[in-house]
Coordinates of C-alpha atoms in Angstrom, one line a residue:
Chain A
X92 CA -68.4 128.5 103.1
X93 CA -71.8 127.4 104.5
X94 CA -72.9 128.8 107.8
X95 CA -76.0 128.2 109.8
X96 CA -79.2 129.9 109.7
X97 CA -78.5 132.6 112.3
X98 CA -81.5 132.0 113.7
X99 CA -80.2 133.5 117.2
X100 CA -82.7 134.6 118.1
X101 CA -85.3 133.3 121.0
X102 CA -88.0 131.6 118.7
X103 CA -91.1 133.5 119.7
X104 CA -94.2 132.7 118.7
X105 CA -95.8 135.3 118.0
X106 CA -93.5 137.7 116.4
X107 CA -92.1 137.4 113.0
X108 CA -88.5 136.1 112.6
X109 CA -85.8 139.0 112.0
X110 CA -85.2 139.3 108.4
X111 CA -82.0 138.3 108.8
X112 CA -82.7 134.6 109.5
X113 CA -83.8 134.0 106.0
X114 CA -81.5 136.4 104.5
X115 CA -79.3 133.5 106.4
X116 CA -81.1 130.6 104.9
X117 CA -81.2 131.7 102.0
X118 CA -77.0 132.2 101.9
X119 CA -76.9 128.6 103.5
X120 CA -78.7 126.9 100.5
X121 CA -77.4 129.0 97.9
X122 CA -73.8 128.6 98.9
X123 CA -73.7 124.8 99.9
X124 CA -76.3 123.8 97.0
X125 CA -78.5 122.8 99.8
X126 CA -80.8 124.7 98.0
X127 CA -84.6 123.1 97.2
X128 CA -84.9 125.3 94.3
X129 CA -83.7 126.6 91.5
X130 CA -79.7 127.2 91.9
X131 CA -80.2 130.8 90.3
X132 CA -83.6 132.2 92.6
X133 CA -82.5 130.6 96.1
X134 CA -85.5 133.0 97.4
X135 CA -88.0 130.9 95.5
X136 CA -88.3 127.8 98.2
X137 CA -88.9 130.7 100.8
X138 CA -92.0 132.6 98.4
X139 CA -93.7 129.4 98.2
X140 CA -93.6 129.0 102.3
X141 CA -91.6 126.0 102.3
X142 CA -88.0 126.9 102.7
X143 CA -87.1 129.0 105.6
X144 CA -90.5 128.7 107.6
X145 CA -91.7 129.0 110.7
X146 CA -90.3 124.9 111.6
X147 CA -87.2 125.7 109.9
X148 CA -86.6 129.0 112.2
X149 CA -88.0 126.4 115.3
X150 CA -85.7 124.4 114.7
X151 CA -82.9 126.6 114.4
X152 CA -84.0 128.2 117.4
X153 CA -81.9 127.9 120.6
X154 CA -84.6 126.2 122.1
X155 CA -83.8 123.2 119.9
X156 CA -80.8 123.8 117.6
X157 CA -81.8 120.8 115.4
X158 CA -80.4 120.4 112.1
X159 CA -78.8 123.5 112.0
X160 CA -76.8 122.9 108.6
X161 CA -79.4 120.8 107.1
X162 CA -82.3 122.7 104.8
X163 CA -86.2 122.1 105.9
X164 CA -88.9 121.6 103.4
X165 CA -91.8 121.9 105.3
X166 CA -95.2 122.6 104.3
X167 CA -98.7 123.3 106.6
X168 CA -101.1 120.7 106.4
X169 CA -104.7 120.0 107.9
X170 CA -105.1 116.9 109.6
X171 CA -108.2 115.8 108.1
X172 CA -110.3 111.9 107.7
X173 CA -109.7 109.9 104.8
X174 CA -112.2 111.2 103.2
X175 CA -111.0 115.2 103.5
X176 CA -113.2 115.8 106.2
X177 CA -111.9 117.5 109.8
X178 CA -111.2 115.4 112.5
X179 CA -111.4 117.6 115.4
X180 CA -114.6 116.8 117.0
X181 CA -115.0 120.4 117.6
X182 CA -115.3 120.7 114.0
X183 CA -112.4 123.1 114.0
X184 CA -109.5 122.7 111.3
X185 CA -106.3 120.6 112.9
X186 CA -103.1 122.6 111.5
X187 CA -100.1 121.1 111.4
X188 CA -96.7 121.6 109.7
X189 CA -94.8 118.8 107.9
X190 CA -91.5 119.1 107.5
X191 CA -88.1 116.6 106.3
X192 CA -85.1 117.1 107.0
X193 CA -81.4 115.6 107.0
X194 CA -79.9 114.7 110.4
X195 CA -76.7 116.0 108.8
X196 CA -76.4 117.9 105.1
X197 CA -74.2 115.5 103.5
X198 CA -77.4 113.0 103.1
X199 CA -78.7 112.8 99.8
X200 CA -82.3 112.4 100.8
X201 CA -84.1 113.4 103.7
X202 CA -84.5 111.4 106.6
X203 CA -86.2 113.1 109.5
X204 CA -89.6 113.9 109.1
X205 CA -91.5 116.5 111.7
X206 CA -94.2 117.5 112.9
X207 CA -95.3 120.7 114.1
X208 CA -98.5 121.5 115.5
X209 CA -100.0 125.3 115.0
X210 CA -101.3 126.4 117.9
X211 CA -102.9 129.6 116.4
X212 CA -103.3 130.3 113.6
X213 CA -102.4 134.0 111.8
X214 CA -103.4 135.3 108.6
X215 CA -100.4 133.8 107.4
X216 CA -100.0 130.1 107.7
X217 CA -96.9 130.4 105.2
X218 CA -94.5 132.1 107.7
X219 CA -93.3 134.0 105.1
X220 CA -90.8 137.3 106.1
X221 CA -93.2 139.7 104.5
X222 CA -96.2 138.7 106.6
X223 CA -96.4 139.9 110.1
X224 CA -98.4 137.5 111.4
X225 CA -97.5 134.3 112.3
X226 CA -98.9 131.1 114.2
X227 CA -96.9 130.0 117.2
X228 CA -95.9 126.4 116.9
X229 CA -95.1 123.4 119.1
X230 CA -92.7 120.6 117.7
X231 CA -95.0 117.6 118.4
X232 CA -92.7 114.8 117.1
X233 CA -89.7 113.6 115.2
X234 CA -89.5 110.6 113.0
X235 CA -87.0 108.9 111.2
X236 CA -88.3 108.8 107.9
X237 CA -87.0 105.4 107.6
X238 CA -90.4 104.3 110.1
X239 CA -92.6 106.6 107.6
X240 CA -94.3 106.0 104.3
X241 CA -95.4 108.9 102.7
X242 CA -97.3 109.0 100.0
X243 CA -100.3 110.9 97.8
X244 CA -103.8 109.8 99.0
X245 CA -105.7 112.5 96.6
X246 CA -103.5 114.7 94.4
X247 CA -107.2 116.4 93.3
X248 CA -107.9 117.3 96.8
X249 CA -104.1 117.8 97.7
X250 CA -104.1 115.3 100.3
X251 CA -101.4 113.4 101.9
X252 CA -101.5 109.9 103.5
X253 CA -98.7 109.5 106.1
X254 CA -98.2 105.9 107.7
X255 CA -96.5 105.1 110.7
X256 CA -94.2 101.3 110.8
X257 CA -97.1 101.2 113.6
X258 CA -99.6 100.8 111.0
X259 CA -101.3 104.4 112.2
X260 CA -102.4 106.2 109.5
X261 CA -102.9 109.7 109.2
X262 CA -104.4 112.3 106.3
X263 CA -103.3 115.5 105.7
X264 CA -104.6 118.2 103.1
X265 CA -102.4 121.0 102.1
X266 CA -103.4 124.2 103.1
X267 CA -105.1 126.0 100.9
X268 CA -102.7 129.2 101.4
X269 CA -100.6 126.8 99.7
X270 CA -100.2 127.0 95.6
X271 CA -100.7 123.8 93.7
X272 CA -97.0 123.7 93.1
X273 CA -96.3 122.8 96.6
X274 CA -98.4 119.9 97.0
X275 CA -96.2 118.4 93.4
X276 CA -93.2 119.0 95.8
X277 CA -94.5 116.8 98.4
X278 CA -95.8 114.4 95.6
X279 CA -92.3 114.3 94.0
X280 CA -90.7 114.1 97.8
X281 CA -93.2 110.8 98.1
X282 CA -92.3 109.2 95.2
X283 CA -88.8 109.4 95.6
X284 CA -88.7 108.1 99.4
X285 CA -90.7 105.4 98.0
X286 CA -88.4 104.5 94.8
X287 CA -85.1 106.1 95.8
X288 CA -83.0 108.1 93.0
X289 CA -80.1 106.9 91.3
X290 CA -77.5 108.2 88.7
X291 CA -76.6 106.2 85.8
X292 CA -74.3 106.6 83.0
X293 CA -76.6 105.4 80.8
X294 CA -79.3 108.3 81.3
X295 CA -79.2 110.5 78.5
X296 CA -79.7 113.7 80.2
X297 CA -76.7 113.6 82.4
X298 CA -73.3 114.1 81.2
X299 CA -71.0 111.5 83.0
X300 CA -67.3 111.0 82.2
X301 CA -67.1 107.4 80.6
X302 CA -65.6 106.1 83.6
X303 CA -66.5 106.9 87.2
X304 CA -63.6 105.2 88.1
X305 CA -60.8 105.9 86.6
X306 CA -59.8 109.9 86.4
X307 CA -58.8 110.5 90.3
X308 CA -56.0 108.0 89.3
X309 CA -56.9 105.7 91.8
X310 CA -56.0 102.4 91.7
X311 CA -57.9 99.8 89.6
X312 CA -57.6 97.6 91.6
X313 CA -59.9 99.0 94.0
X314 CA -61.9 96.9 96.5
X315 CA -65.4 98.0 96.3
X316 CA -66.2 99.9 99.0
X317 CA -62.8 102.0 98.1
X318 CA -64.3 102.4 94.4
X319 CA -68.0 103.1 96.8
X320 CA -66.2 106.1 98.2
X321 CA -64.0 107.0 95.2
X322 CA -66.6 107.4 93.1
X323 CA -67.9 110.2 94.6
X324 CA -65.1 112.1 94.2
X325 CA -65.6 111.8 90.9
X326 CA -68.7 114.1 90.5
X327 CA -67.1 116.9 88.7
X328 CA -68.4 120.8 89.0
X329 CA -70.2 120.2 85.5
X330 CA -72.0 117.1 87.0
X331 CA -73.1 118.8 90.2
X332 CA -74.9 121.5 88.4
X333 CA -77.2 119.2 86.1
X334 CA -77.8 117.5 89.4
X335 CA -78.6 120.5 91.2
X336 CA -82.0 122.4 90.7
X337 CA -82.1 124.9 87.7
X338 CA -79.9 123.1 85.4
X339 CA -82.8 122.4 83.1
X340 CA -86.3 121.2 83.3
X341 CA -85.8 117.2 82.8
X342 CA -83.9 117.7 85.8
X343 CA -85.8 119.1 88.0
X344 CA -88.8 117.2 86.9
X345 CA -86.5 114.0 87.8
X346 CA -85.0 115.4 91.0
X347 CA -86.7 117.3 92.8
X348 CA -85.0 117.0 96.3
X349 CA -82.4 119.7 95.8
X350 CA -79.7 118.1 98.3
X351 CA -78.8 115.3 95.7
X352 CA -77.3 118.5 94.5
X353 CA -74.2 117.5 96.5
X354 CA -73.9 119.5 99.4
X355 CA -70.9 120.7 100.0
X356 CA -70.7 119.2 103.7
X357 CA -68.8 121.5 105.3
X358 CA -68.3 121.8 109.0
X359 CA -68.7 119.3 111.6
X360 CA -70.8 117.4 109.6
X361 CA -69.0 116.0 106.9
X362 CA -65.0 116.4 107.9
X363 CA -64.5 114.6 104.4
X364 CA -65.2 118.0 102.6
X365 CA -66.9 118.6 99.4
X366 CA -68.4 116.4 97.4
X367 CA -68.5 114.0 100.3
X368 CA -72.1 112.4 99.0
X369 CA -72.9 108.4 100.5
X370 CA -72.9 106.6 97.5
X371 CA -74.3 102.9 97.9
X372 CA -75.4 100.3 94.7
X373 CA -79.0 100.6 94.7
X374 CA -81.2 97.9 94.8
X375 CA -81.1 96.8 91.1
X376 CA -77.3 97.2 91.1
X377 CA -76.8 100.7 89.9
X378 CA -75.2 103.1 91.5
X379 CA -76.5 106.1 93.3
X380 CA -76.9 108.0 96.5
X381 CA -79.0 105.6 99.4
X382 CA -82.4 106.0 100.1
X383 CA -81.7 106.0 103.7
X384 CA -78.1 106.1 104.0
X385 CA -76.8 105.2 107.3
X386 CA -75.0 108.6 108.6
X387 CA -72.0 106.6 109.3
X388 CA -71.5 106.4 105.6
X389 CA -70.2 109.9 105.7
X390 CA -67.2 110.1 103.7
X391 CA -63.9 111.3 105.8
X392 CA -64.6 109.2 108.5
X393 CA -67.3 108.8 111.7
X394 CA -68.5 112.1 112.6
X395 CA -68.2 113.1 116.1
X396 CA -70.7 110.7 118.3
X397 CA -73.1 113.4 119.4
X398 CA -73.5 115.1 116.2
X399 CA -73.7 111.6 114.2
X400 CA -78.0 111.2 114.9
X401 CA -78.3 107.1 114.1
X402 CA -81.0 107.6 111.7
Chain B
X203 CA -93.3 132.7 127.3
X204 CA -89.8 134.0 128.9
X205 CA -88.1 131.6 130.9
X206 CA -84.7 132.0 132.8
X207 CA -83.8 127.9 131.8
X208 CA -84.7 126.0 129.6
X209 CA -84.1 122.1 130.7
X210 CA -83.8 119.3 127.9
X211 CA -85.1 115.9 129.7
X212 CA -85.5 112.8 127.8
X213 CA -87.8 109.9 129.1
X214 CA -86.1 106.4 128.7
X215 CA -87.0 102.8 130.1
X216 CA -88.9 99.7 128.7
X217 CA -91.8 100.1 126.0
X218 CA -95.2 100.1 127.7
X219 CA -94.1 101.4 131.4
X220 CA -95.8 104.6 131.0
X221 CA -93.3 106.7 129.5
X222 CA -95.9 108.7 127.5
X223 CA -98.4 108.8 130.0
X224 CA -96.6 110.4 132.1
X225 CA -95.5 113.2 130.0
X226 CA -99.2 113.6 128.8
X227 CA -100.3 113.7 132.9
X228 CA -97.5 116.1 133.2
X229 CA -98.1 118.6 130.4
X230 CA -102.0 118.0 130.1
X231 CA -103.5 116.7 133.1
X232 CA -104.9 113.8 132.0
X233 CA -104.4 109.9 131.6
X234 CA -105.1 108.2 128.3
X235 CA -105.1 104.5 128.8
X236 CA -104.5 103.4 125.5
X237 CA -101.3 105.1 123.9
X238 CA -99.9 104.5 120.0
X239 CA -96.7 102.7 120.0
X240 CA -93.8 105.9 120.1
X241 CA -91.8 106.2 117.0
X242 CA -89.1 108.6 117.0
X243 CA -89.3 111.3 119.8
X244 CA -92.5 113.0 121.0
X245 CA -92.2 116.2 122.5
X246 CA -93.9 118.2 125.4
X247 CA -93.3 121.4 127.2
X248 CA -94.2 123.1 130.2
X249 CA -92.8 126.0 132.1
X250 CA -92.4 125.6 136.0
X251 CA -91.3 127.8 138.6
X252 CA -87.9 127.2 140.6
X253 CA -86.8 129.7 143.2
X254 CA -88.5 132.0 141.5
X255 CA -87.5 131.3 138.3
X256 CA -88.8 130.3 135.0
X257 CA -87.5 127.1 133.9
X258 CA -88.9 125.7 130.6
X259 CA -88.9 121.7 130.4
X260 CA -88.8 120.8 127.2
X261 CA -89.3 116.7 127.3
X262 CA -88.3 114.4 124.8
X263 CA -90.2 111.1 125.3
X264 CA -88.8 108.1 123.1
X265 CA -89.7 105.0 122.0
X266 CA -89.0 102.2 124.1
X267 CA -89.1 99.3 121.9
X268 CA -85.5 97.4 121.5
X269 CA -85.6 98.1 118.0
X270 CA -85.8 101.3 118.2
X271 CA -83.3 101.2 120.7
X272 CA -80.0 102.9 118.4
X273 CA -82.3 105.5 118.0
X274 CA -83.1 106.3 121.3
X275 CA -79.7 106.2 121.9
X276 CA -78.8 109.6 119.7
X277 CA -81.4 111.5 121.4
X278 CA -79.4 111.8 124.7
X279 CA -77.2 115.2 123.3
X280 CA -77.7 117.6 125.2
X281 CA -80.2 116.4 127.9
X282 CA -79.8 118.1 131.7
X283 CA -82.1 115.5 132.8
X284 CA -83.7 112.0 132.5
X285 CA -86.5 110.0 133.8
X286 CA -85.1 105.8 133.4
X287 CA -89.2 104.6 134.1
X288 CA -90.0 100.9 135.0
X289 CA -93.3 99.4 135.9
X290 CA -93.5 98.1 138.8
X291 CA -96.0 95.4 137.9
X292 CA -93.5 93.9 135.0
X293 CA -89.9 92.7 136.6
X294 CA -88.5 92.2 133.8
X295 CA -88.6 96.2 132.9
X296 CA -86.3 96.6 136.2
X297 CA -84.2 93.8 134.9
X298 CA -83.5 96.3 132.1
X299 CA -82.5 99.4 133.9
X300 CA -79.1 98.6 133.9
X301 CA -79.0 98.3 130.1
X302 CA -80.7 101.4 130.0
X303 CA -78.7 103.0 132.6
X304 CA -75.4 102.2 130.7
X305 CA -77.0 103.6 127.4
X306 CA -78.1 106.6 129.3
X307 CA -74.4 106.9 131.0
X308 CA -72.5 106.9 127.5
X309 CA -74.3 108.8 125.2
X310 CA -75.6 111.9 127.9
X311 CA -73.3 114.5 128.9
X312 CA -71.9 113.4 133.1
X313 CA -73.7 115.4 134.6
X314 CA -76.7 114.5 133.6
X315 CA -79.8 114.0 136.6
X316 CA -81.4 110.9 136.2
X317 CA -84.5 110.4 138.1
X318 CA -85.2 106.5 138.7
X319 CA -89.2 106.2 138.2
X320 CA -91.4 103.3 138.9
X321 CA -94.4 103.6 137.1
X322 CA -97.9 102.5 138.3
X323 CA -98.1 102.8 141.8
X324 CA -102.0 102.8 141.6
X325 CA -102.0 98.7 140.8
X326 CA -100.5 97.6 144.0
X327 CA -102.2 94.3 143.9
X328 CA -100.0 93.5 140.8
X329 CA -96.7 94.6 142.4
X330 CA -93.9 92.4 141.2
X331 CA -90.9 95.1 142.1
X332 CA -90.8 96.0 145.8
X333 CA -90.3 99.7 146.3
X334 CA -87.5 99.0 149.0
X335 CA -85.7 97.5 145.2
X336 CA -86.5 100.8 143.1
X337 CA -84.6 102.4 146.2
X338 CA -81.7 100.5 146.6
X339 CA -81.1 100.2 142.9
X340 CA -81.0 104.1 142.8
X341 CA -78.7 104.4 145.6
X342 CA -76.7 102.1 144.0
X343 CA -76.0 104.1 141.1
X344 CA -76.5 107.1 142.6
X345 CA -80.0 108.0 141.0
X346 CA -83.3 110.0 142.5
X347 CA -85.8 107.9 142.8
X348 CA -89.6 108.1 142.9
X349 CA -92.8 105.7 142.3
X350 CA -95.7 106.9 140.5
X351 CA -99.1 106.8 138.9
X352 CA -99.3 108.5 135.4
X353 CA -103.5 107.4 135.8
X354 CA -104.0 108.9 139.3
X355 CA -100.9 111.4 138.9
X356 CA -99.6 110.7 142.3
X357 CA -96.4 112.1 142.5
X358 CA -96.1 112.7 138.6
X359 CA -95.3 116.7 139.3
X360 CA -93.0 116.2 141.7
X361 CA -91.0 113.6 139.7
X362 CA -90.6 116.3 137.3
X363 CA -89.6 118.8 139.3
X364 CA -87.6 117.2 142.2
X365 CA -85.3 116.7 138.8
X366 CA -85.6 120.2 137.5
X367 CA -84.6 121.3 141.7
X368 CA -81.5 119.1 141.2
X369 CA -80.5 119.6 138.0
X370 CA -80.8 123.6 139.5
X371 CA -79.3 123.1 142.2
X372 CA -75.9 121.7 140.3
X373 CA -76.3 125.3 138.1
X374 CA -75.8 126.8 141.4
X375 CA -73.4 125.1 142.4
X376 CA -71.3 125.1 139.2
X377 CA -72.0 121.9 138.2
X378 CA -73.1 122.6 135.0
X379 CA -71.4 124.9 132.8
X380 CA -74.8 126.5 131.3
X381 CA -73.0 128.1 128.9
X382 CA -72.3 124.8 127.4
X383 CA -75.6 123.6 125.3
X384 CA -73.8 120.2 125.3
X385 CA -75.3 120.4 128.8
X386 CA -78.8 120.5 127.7
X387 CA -79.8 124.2 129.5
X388 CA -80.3 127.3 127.8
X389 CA -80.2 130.1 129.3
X390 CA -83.6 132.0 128.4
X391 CA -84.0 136.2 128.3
X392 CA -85.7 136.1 131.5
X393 CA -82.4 134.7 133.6
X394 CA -81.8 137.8 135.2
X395 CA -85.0 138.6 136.7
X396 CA -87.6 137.2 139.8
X397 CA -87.5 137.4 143.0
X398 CA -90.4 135.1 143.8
X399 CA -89.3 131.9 146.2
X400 CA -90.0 128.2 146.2
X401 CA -90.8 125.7 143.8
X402 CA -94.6 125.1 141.8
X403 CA -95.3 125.2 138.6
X404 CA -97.8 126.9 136.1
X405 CA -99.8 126.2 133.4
X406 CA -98.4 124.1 130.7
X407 CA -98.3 123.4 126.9
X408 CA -99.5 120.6 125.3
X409 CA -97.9 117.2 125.0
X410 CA -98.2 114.6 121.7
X411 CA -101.3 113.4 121.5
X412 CA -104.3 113.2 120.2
X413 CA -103.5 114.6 116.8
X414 CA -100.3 113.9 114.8

C-alpha cells in the first residue's frame, strides 16, 4: 500500500536528505501511480531534480508535514524581469523553487502551488541524493492554484510567467542546472491547468469499454451524480495504465501530470479506496477528472475536516 | 538551527489591518507601507528564546479578504497559537472579530492561544476602537490582548512572544499534549538541553516579501 515519504527526519538545511527518504518517494509514486514519470523508471522524476527534491523533503519534514501522500513536482527557478534579466538590485541571481502539489492524492491535477526561496545556494541546485551539497530553503508561500495562472512567457529562454488573481506578475527562468526536458514539464503542467484534461470514448488512443456505465451493474437508472461517481469505478486496470505514464508516447505527450494516473488513494485521504478519482463533465460536456476539483468531491465520503484542505 | 519547539501560529483578522506587516517587522525588522494583497499563506520564521529554550515560530500569515475566507479557514490544523489582528482606526475590523473568533474556535485545535491584537497604535489621531474595547472584548472571550504598531514596532515582539510564553507555559503545565502534532508544536532535537533563563529572542529568518 502507499506509505509516506519517511522523511523523518529534522529537515536540515545544510545536509543532504538520508537516502532513505527518496528510496521512500520513490516506493510512494511507484506503488500508488503517483508517479510523474514513467510507470517502469519511478527514479526518473528524481534524476531530473524534480521529483523527490529538496521542497518535497521540506515539506515532508516535521517541521511542516504538508502533503505527505501527495507527490511534488517542483523545479528551481530564477526570479528574473520580463525581459530575463535579474531583479535583485544587487544584481545577484533570485533562486527560488516552484513546486505543485495536491492537497490530498486522490486529485487528478495539482492544486497547490509553492514557493520556496533558496537561501544559499550549493553546487547542486537539483537536490539530488547523489550530490552532497544542497541549498537550505525557506517555504515563502502557498497558493491555491486555483488564484494562479501559469503559463510559458519564453519557451527559448525557458522562462515562466506566473500571475497572481491579484494581477502581480512574476517571471521565472529555469535554472540552467535544469535539462530542457524539465522546462516541457512545466510547459505541459501550464497548458493543462489552463485547458484542463479530459477522457473521452471517442479518443482513439485510449481503450474504453463501450459503456462507462453499464459493467458495475449499476442501475440505469442512475441520477447523475450517482453515474458522476460510478463512473469512476469503471476505470478498469487496462485503462489506468494507458492513463498512467509509460504506457506509450501519445500518452505521455497528452498527459503529462502523472496523478491522472489514478492514484490509488489510500489512507486517510481518500476512505473510498482505489480508483476513487473526482470525476466532473467538463466544460464542453465531456467527461473527465476537474481542473480544480473541489476536495469534497472525494469519492467515499467527506474526509476528515482537518485533513480535507478547502482548496 | 536546533530548536527545543517548534510553534505553528497563524495570523487571522480583517484584510488590510496589518497582518503582514507585522510578520515582516517581526521576522525582518522593517515596515513596508505598501503590501501586495495575500493569497494563500505566506510564511515566516524566527527562532526565540523561552526559559532558555529554543522555540522556532513558524508563522502562517493568511489572506484576509472574505473571499478568501474558506481558505483561511483550512489553515488552522495544527496551529498552537494565533494572532486575531484588528485596526484600531477601522471599526468595522473589530465588528468582525467575532466572526473571526468563531472560525478560529472551530477549525483550531482548543487549546489553541489566541492573542487579540490591535494594529496601528502609532495613528492615534484616527482611533475609532478605544483600547479599554480591545480589552474587554478579550476578557470576554478569554483572549491576550495587545495594541501595536507594525511601522514603529511598538510592542510587535512582545505580541509574539507573550503568545509563545503562554502557549509554553500550558506545555508545562500539561496543557498541550506535545506529542500530538494536531497541537501545532514539535518537539525539536534540542528539547533536552539549555539551562539559560528568561525570555528574548535572537536573530531571525526572513519573512515573504520582496521577492516571490
Amino acid at each position: 500500500g502507499a506509505s509516506p515519504c519517511p522523511a523523518a527526519h529534522h529537515f536540515s538545511s545544510t545536509r543532504p536528505a538520508p537516502e532513505g527518504c527518496m528510496a521512500g518517494c520513490r516506493r510512494f509514486h511507484a506503488s500508488s501511480g503517483c508517479s510523474l514519470f514513467l510507470a517502469d523508471d519511478p527514479a526518473s522524476g528524481v534524476h531530473l531534480g524534480v521529483e523527490g527534491g529538496i521542497l518535497c523533503q521540506l515539506l515532508r519534514s516535521p517541521d511542516y508535514n504538508l502533503f505527505p501522500k501527495s507527490a511534488v513536482f517542483e523545479s528551481n527557478f530564477i526570479q528574473v524581469t520580463k525581459q530575463g534579466n535579474w531583479v535583485d538590485i544587487h544584481n545577484a541571481p533570485t533562486l527560488v523553487t516552484l513546486g505543485v502539489t495536491s492537497s490530498e492524492p486522490c486529485l487528478p491535477l495539482p492544486n497547490v502551488l509553492l514557493i520556496a526561496r533558496l537561501a544559499v545556494l550549493g553546487e547542486s541546485p537539483l537536490g539530488r541524493a547523489d550530490q552532497p551539497q544542497e541549498p537550505s530553503m525557506a517555504l515563502s508561500r502557498l497558493l491555491p492554484l486555483r488564484y494562479v495562472r501559469l503559463s510559458v512567457q519564453d519557451s527559448s529562454r525557458r522562462l515562466l510567467r506566473v500571475q497572481v488573481v491579484t494581477g502581480k506578475v512574476y517571471y521565472l527562468r529555469l535554472h540552467q542546472a535544469h535539462p530542457d526536458a524539465v522546462f516541457m514539464l512545466w510547459s505541459r503542467l501550464a497548458d493543462i491547468l489552463q485547458r484542463g484534461l479530459s477522457i473521452t470514448t471517442k479518443d482513439p488512443a485510449i481503450h474504453v469499454p463501450h459503456s462507462l456505465v453499464l459493467s458495475v451493474g449499476s442501475s440505469s437508472t442512475s441520477s447523475p451524480a450517482q453515474v458522476r461517481r460510478l463512473g469512476v469505478g469503471f476505470i478498469t486496470p487496462g485503462l489506468r495504465r494507458q492513463l498512467t505514464w509509460g504506457s506509450g508516447a501519445r500518452e505521455r505527450d497528452r498527459m503529462p501530470w502523472g496523478p491522472l494516473s489514478v492514484p490509488t488513494c489510500q489512507g486517510l485521504g481518500c476512505p473510498g479506496g482505489p480508483l476513487s478519482v473526482p470525476m466532473c463533465q467538463g466544460p464542453g460536456g465531456r467527461w473527465g477528472p476537474s481542473l480544480f476539483p473541489h476536495a469534497g468531491d472525494c469519492p467515499g465520503g467527506p474526509l476528515h475536516p482537518l485533513v480535507l484542505w478547502d482548496l | 538551527m536546533a530548536y527545543a519547539y517548534l510553534f505553528k501560529y497563524i495570523i487571522i483578522g480583517d484584510t488590510g489591518v496589518g497582518k503582514s506587516c507585522l510578520l515582516l517587522q517581526f521576522t525582518d525588522k522593517r515596515f513596508q507601507p505598501v503590501h501586495d494583497l495575500t493569497i494563500g499563506v505566506e510564511f515566516g520564521a524566527r527562532m526565540i528564546t523561552i526559559d532558555g529554550k529554543q522555540i522556532k515560530l513558524q508563522i502562517w500569515d493568511t489572506a484576509g479578504q472574505e473571499s478568501f475566507r474558506s481558505i483561511t479557514r483550512s489553515y488552522y490544523r495544527g496551529a498552537a497559537g494565533a494572532l486575531l489582528v484588528y485596526d484600531i482606526t477601522r471599526r468595522d475590523t473589530f465588528n468582525h472579530l467575532t466572526t473571526w473568533l468563531e472560525d478560529a474556535r472551530q477549525h483550531s485545535n482548543s487549546n489553541m492561544v489566541i492573542m487579540l491584537i490591535g494594529n496601528k497604535s502609532d495613528l492615534e489621531s484616527r482611533r475609532e476602537v478605544k483600547k479599554e474595547e480591545g480589552e474587554a472584548f478579550a476578557r470576554e472571550h478569554g483572549l491576550i490582548f495587545m495594541e501595536t504598531s507594525a511601522k514603529t514596532a511598538s510592542n510587535v515582539e512582545e505580541a509574539f512572544i507573550n503568545t509563545a510564553k503562554e502557549i509554553y507555559e500550558k506545555i508545562q503545565e500539561g496543557v498541550f499534549d506535545i506529542n500530538n502534532e494536531a497541537n501545532g508544536i514539535k518537539i525539536g532535537p534540542q528539547h533536552a538541553a539549555s539551562n539559560a533563563t528568561l525570555a528574548g529572542n535572537q536573530g531571525g529568518q526572513q519573512a515573504g516579501g520582496g521577492c516571490c
